[in-house]
């Protein structure tokens, strides 16, 4: 019972974990079910423009209000990509500002990629440049892949100071400070976070990539819903990336980016050269060794088996292959161009079942005398000095990085990508130093849009089923597969234990009831009750012997005494006969192993009351 109790406790614990891990999945499903159950025609809600507090001054915020046009805030690139064919060098992808294909909120517009299989580039100037100092850096926006994504990006490039001067020339080589956002090609995706950091010693700028989670899945691209991407970078170098308000990964610029932001203190001296007498060979040929006299390099590896004989059924008169008699020359065969036509060869049916046809040749076997080409054995090189490497010197470009010191100010935000999908919608792009502003914008825009998209999906019947949502949850949390499997297996195991795990009761093993001693005699129950024991005790007291050693009875006459003395043998014979009869009667009542036994009280009641020696034997067996 204890094991079963703990099994139920453990099963309940796993179910709680599974439910908590997928609470958002089930909440979304419940909300969709509640709204969908009404079976009313979907009516889009009206867009409410987001508002920030008067004291809030973000560096950039665009929610694409009605009336926005390309060329006002957002400037389409007219540049060309370098180092590519001229046919695909142009940024000829189309952009527009408008509503999504499926409208859930009337008047909610965004920046849309309208074409696929093209290069796209567009940029906007920040209202105030962001200078990395004592404030946090926060970038946030939402993106929706309406057609899913086969291969392409949806990330932002936060352009370095100077790019704002000519946004129409924005291209892939335009310097950026941070690149952030989703990217997918094939069955795997990632959410980029790339820093471009300047070495203060030599002035070089290098890219540093944040370490990605083991598995992100593809739900952000394939579920056709809007997703919110948020990046927070602190002056201490700590960064965090979240999607839909949930942490995706985090780290520190000083320890969790590749390559390391801190350069090595020592580097190899590029001017150092290996000495001419440096010997890196660990082993060399033994020059003192010589080829043995019996080593014949001319012996072949295989020789003809002289002991082989031709099989008795070998037919040398027939060829193994013959021209196919059913083959016909193709009608378009030109002997001048194709040469003389010959029928293809097939197996000779006359050789079927035989050991072979054609000229017989003895097989070859390995030559026992073959030893191959002789080479000198190798020995340790006494001049070996080890593997050479240039000497280490102090790194002249070494510095101890401070996370924000090497990041260039950001003056513009751009989107530059290649995609194989169209209708990618960007919205609510925010650059700020206030996490409160980012949270407030998310509440007024993304979370409202998310609920309306669920309501639209429920009304149109296009929402994913609960099973699909559970599977999608494993994209973010692969360990949920283990929980799902345990939640299925443990109930089956518990049912099996309860239904088939009861052990059969052992057959009763009754002790033998006869006068022959056995180990169970010590536990034989008393077959008489207390009242009968008292009666037996009183009878024994009445029959106690007197001073002369006889029972208490009247004295006998001399004639009677003689009769008693003349019948000792007869009385002994009668006594032995009665004893034998009693033993036979006892043997008749032996209880066998599988024979049902009557309760002790019933046996005692049915048994006749005995006196004398029989009483005493009963009393002894009951002790």
Tab-separated table of N, CA, C and O in Angstrom, residues 12 15 88 142 219 246 265 345 349 372 381 394 475 481 496 517 610 618:
chain	number	residue	atom	x	y	z
A	12	UNK	N	1.038	12.545	-9.472
A	12	UNK	CA	0.394	13.841	-9.302
A	12	UNK	C	1.402	14.975	-9.471
A	12	UNK	O	1.124	15.999	-10.090
A	15	UNK	N	2.129	15.527	-13.133
A	15	UNK	CA	1.006	16.186	-13.796
A	15	UNK	C	0.999	17.677	-13.485
A	15	UNK	O	0.732	18.508	-14.347
A	88	UNK	N	21.147	40.141	-58.904
A	88	UNK	CA	20.551	39.993	-57.565
A	88	UNK	C	21.151	40.987	-56.587
A	88	UNK	O	20.913	40.883	-55.382
A	142	UNK	N	7.444	43.781	-32.344
A	142	UNK	CA	6.735	42.535	-32.619
A	142	UNK	C	6.733	42.277	-34.121
A	142	UNK	O	6.754	43.216	-34.929
A	219	UNK	N	8.200	27.407	-33.735
A	219	UNK	CA	6.845	27.911	-33.511
A	219	UNK	C	6.736	29.404	-33.788
A	219	UNK	O	5.702	29.883	-34.259
A	246	UNK	N	8.522	36.107	-22.096
A	246	UNK	CA	9.142	34.989	-21.392
A	246	UNK	C	10.609	34.889	-21.797
A	246	UNK	O	10.940	34.989	-22.973
A	265	UNK	N	46.050	37.578	-23.094
A	265	UNK	CA	47.165	38.414	-22.640
A	265	UNK	C	48.431	38.141	-23.443
A	265	UNK	O	49.268	39.038	-23.600
A	345	UNK	N	24.317	-9.108	-74.054
A	345	UNK	CA	24.614	-10.449	-73.568
A	345	UNK	C	23.755	-10.784	-72.351
A	345	UNK	O	23.470	-9.929	-71.506
A	349	UNK	N	21.381	-20.020	-70.742
A	349	UNK	CA	20.487	-20.960	-70.038
A	349	UNK	C	21.033	-22.387	-69.999
A	349	UNK	O	20.662	-23.168	-69.129
A	372	UNK	N	56.110	-9.430	-49.356
A	372	UNK	CA	55.989	-8.040	-49.749
A	372	UNK	C	57.325	-7.325	-49.814
A	372	UNK	O	58.397	-7.923	-49.676
A	381	UNK	N	63.658	8.708	-32.441
A	381	UNK	CA	64.610	9.676	-32.966
A	381	UNK	C	65.384	10.321	-31.807
A	381	UNK	O	64.798	11.040	-30.987
A	394	UNK	N	53.733	39.189	-25.117
A	394	UNK	CA	52.620	39.986	-24.604
A	394	UNK	C	51.796	40.526	-25.767
A	394	UNK	O	52.348	40.985	-26.787
A	475	UNK	N	8.837	22.805	-28.269
A	475	UNK	CA	9.856	23.529	-29.026
A	475	UNK	C	10.653	24.454	-28.125
A	475	UNK	O	11.863	24.614	-28.272
A	481	UNK	N	8.965	16.541	-23.203
A	481	UNK	CA	8.716	15.217	-23.776
A	481	UNK	C	8.834	14.146	-22.701
A	481	UNK	O	8.049	13.183	-22.675
A	496	UNK	N	-1.704	-1.650	-14.203
A	496	UNK	CA	-1.212	-3.018	-14.229
A	496	UNK	C	-0.941	-3.561	-12.841
A	496	UNK	O	-1.238	-4.729	-12.538
A	517	UNK	N	5.531	-38.009	16.666
A	517	UNK	CA	6.012	-36.654	16.956
A	517	UNK	C	6.445	-35.955	15.670
A	517	UNK	O	7.066	-36.546	14.795
A	610	UNK	N	-14.574	-39.041	27.493
A	610	UNK	CA	-13.794	-40.224	27.805
A	610	UNK	C	-13.347	-40.151	29.246
A	610	UNK	O	-13.339	-39.103	29.866
A	618	UNK	N	-5.750	-37.279	26.468
A	618	UNK	CA	-6.299	-36.047	25.883
A	618	UNK	C	-5.749	-34.822	26.582
A	618	UNK	O	-5.402	-33.830	25.962
